[in-house]
CSV table of C-alpha atoms in Angstrom, one decimal:
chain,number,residue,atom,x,y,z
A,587,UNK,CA,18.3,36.3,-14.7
A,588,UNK,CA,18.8,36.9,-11.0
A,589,UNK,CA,20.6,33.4,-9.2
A,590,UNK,CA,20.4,32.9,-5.2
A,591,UNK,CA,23.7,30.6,-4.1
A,592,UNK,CA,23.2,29.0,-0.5
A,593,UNK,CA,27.0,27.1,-0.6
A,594,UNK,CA,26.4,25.2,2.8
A,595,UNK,CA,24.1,22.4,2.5
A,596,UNK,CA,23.9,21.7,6.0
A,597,UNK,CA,25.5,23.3,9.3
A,598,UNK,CA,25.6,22.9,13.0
A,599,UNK,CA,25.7,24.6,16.3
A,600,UNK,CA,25.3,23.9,19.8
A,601,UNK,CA,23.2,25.3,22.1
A,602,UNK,CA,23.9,29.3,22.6
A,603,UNK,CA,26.2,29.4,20.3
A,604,UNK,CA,26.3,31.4,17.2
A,605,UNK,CA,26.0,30.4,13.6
A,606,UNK,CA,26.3,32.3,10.1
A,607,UNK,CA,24.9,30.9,7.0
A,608,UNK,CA,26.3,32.7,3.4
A,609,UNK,CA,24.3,33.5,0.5
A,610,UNK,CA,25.1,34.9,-2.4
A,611,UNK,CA,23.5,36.1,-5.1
A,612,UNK,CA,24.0,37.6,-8.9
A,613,UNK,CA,21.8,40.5,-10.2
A,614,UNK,CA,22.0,43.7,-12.4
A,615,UNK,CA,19.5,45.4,-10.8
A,616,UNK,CA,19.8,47.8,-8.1
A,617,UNK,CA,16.7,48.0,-6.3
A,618,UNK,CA,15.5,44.4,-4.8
A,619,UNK,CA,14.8,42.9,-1.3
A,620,UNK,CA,16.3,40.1,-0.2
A,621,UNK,CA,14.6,37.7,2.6
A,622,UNK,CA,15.3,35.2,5.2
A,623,UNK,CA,12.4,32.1,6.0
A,624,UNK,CA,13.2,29.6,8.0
A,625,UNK,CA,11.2,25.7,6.9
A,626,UNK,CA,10.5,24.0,10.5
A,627,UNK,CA,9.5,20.1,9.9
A,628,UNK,CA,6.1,21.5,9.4
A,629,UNK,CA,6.7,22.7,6.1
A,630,UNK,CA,5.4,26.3,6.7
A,631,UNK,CA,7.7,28.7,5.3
A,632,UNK,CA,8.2,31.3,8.0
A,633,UNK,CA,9.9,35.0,7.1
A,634,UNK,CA,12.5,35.5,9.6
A,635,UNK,CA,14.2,38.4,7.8
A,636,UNK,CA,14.2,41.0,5.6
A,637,UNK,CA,17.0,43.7,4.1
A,638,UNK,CA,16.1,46.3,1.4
A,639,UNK,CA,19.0,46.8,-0.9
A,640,UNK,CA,19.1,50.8,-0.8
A,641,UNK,CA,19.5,50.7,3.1
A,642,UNK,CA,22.8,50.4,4.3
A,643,UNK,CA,22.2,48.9,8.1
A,644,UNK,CA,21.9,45.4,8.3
A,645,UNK,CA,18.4,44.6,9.5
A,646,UNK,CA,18.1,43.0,13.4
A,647,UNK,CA,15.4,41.1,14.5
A,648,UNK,CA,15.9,39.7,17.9
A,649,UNK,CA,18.4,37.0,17.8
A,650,UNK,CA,18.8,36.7,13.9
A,651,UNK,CA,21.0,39.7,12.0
A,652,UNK,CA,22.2,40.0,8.5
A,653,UNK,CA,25.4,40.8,7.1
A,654,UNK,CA,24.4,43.0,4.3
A,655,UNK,CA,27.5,43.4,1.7
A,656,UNK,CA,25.5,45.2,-1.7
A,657,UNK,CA,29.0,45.4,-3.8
A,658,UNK,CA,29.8,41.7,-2.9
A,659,UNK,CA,26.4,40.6,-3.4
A,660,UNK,CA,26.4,38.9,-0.2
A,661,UNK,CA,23.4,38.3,2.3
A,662,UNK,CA,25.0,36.3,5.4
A,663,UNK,CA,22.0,35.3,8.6
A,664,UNK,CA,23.6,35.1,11.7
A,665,UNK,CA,22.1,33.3,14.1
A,666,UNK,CA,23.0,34.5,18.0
A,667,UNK,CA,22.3,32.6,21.6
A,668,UNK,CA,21.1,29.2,18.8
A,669,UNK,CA,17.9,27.5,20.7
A,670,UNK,CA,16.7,23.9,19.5
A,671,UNK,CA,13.9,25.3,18.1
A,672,UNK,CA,15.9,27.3,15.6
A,673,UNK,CA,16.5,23.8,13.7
A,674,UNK,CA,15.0,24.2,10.6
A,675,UNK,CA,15.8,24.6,6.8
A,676,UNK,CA,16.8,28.4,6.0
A,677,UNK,CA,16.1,29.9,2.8
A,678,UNK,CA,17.9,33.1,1.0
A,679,UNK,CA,15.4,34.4,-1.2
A,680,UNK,CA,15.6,37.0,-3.7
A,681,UNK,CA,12.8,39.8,-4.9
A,682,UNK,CA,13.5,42.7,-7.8
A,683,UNK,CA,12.2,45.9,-6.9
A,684,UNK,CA,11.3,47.0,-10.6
A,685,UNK,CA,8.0,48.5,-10.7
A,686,UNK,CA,7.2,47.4,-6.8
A,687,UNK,CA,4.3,45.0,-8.0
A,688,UNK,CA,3.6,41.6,-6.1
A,689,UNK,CA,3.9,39.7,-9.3
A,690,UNK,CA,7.8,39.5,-9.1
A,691,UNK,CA,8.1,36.1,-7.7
A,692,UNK,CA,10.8,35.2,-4.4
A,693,UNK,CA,13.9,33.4,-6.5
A,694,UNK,CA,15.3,31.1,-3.5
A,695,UNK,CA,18.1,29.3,-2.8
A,696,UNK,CA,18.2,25.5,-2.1
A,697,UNK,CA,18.7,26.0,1.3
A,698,UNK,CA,20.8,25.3,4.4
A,699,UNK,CA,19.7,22.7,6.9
A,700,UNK,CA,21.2,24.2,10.4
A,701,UNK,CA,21.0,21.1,13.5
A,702,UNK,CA,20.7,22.5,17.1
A,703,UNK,CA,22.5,20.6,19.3
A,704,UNK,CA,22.1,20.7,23.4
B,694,UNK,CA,-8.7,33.2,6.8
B,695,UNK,CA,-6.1,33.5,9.5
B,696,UNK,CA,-3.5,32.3,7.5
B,697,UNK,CA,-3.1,30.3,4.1
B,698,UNK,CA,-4.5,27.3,4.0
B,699,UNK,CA,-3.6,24.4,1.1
B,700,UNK,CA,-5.4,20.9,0.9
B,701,UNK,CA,-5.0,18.2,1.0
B,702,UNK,CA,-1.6,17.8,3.2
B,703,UNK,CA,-0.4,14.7,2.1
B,704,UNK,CA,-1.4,12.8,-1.5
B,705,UNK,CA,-0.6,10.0,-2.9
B,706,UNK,CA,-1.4,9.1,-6.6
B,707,UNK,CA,-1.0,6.5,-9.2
B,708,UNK,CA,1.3,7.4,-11.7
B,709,UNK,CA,-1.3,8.5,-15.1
B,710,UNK,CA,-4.0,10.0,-12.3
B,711,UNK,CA,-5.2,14.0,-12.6
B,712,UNK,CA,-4.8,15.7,-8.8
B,713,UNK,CA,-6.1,18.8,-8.2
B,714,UNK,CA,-4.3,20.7,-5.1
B,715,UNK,CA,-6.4,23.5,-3.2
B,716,UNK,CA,-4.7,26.8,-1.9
B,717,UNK,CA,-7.0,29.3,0.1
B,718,UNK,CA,-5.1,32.5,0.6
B,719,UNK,CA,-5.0,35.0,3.3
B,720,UNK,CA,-9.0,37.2,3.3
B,721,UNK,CA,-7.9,40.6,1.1
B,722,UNK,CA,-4.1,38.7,-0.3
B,723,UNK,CA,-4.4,40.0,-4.0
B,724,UNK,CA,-1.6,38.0,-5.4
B,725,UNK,CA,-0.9,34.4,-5.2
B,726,UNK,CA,2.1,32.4,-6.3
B,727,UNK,CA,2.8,28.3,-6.5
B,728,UNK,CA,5.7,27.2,-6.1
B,729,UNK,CA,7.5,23.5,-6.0
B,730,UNK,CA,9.8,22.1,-3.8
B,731,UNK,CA,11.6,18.9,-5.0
B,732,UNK,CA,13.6,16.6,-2.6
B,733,UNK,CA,17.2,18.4,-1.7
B,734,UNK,CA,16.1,21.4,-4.1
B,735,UNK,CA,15.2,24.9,-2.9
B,736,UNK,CA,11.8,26.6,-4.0
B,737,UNK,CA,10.7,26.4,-8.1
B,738,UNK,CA,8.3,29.8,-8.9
B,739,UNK,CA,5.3,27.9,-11.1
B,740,UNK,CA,2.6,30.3,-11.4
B,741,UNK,CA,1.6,33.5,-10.3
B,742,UNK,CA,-1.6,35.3,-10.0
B,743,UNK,CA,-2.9,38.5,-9.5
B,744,UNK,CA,-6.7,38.7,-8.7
B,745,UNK,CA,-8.5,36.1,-11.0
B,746,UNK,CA,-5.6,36.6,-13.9
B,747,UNK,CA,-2.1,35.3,-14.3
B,748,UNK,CA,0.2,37.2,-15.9
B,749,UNK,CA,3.5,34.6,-15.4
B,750,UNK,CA,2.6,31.2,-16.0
B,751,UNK,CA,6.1,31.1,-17.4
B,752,UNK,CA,7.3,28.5,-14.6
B,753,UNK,CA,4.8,25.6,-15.0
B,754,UNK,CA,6.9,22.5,-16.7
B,755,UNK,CA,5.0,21.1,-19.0
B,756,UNK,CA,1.2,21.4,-20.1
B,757,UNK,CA,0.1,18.9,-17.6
B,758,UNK,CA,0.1,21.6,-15.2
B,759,UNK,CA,-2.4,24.0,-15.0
B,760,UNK,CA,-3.9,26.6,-12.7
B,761,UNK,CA,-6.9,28.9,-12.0
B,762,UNK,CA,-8.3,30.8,-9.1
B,763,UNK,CA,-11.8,32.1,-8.8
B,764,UNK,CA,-13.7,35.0,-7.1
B,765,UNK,CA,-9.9,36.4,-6.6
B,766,UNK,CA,-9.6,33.9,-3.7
B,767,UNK,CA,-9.1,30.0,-3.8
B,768,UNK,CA,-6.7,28.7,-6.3
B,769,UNK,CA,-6.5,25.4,-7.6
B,770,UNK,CA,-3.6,23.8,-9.5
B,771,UNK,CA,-4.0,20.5,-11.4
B,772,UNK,CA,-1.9,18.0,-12.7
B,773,UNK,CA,-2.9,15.5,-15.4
B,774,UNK,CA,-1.2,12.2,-16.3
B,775,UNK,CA,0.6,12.2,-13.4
B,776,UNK,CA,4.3,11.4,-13.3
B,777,UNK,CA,6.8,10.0,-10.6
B,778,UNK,CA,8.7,12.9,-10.8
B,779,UNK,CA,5.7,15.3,-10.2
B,780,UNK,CA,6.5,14.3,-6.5
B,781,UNK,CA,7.2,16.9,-4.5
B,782,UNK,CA,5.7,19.7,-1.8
B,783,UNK,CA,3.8,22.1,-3.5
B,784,UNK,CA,3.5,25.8,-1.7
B,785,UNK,CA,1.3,28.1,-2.1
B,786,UNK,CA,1.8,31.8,-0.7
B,787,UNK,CA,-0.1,34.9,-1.0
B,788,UNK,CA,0.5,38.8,-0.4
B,789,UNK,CA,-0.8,42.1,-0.7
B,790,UNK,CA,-0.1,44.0,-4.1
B,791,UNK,CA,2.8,45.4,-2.9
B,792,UNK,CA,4.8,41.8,-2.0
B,793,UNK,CA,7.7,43.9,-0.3
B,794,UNK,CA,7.5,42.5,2.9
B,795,UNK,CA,7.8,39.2,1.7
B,796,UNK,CA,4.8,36.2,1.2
B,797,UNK,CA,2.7,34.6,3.7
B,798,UNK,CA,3.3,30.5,3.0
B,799,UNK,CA,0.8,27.6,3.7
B,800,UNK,CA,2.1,24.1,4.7
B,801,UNK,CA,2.1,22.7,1.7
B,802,UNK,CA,0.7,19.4,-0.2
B,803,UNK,CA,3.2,16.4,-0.2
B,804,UNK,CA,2.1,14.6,-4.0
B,805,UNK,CA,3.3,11.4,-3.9
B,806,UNK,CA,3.2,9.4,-6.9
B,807,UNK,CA,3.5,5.9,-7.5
């Protein structure tokens, strides 16, 4: 069975300053998607990013990047120019790509609390 | 709708009470998943469906929980003979067929029981 490892329960940074937060995770497979959401207070899960395994480039949106390492098994966010609204939980998330059907659920992590300080 | 929508937000229950927790999905979202999220723990996959059936209920804990969803839309989940450690957020998320891009997540229902 697939396993998502978040190792840093909580993390800080101030104010335009940049952040990284590891996962790791364990599969056999080799065609899956890995995701980024980011829980605000509000509960709402929000995708911030997503990598598909058989692309080599790290995927860039905006501020947020991902350090993509397939043999490692390693899915790293960074975080770049860190706003106070970027405080939230973040959640690595895992997603096999066998047979490309919804029904393969999101395996997640337990999550990293990031604080934003000014 | 515009986006997923669960009810009610908040609940809180007498421990040995049946709630029933609403999730209305995204107009045209095929699949739908439930998931739980305990104090300090990451997300726990419950159930998921695809139109009206569901093909991996293997995530609900125990026989007190339940789930259906009608008219491939609105979904209900239901627990019976509550328990305190039933408390938790429950999310509910839906996607197209092809979930590649990731789910689309309500705000949850806090269940509260005491």
């Amino acid at each position: 069975a697939q396993t998502v490892t978040q190792s840093q329960p909580e993390m800080s940074v101030q104010e335009a300053e940049t952040v990284t937060l590891s996962c790791t995770y364990d599969t056999s497979e080799s065609d899956y998607y890995l995701f980024w959401y980011k829980q605000p207070p509000s509960r709402q899960m929000i995708l911030v990013i997503r990598q598909e395994a058989y692309k080599q480039q790290n995927a860039t949106e905006n501020r947020f990047s991902v350090n993509f390492q397939k043999a490692a098994k390693s899915f790293s966010l960074k975080i770049s120019d860190s706003q106070l609204g970027d405080a939230a939980m973040y959640f690595c998330a895992y997603r096999s790509g066998i047979g490309n059907q919804a029904g393969t659920a999101l395996i997640f992590g337990k999550g990293t609390t990031l604080s934003v300080s000014s | 709708g515009a986006g997923v929508s669960q009810s009610p937000s908040n609940k809180v229950t007498e421990k040995g009470k049946d709630v029933e927790l609403r999730c209305d999905p995204i107009s045209g979202h095929t699949a739908l998943y439930w998931y739980r999220q305990s104090l300090g723990q990451g997300l726990e996959f419950l159930i998921y469906f695809q139109g009206n059936s569901a093909p991996d209920k293997s995530g609900l804990p125990s026989d007190r929980f339940s789930a259906e969803r009608t008219g491939g839309s609105v979904s209900t989940l239901t627990i019976q003979r509550t328990q305190q450690e039933d408390s938790a957020v429950y999310l509910c998320a839906s996607s197209i067929r092809q979930a590649n891009y990731g789910y689309t997540f309500g705000s949850g229902t806090r269940l509260t029981v005491v």
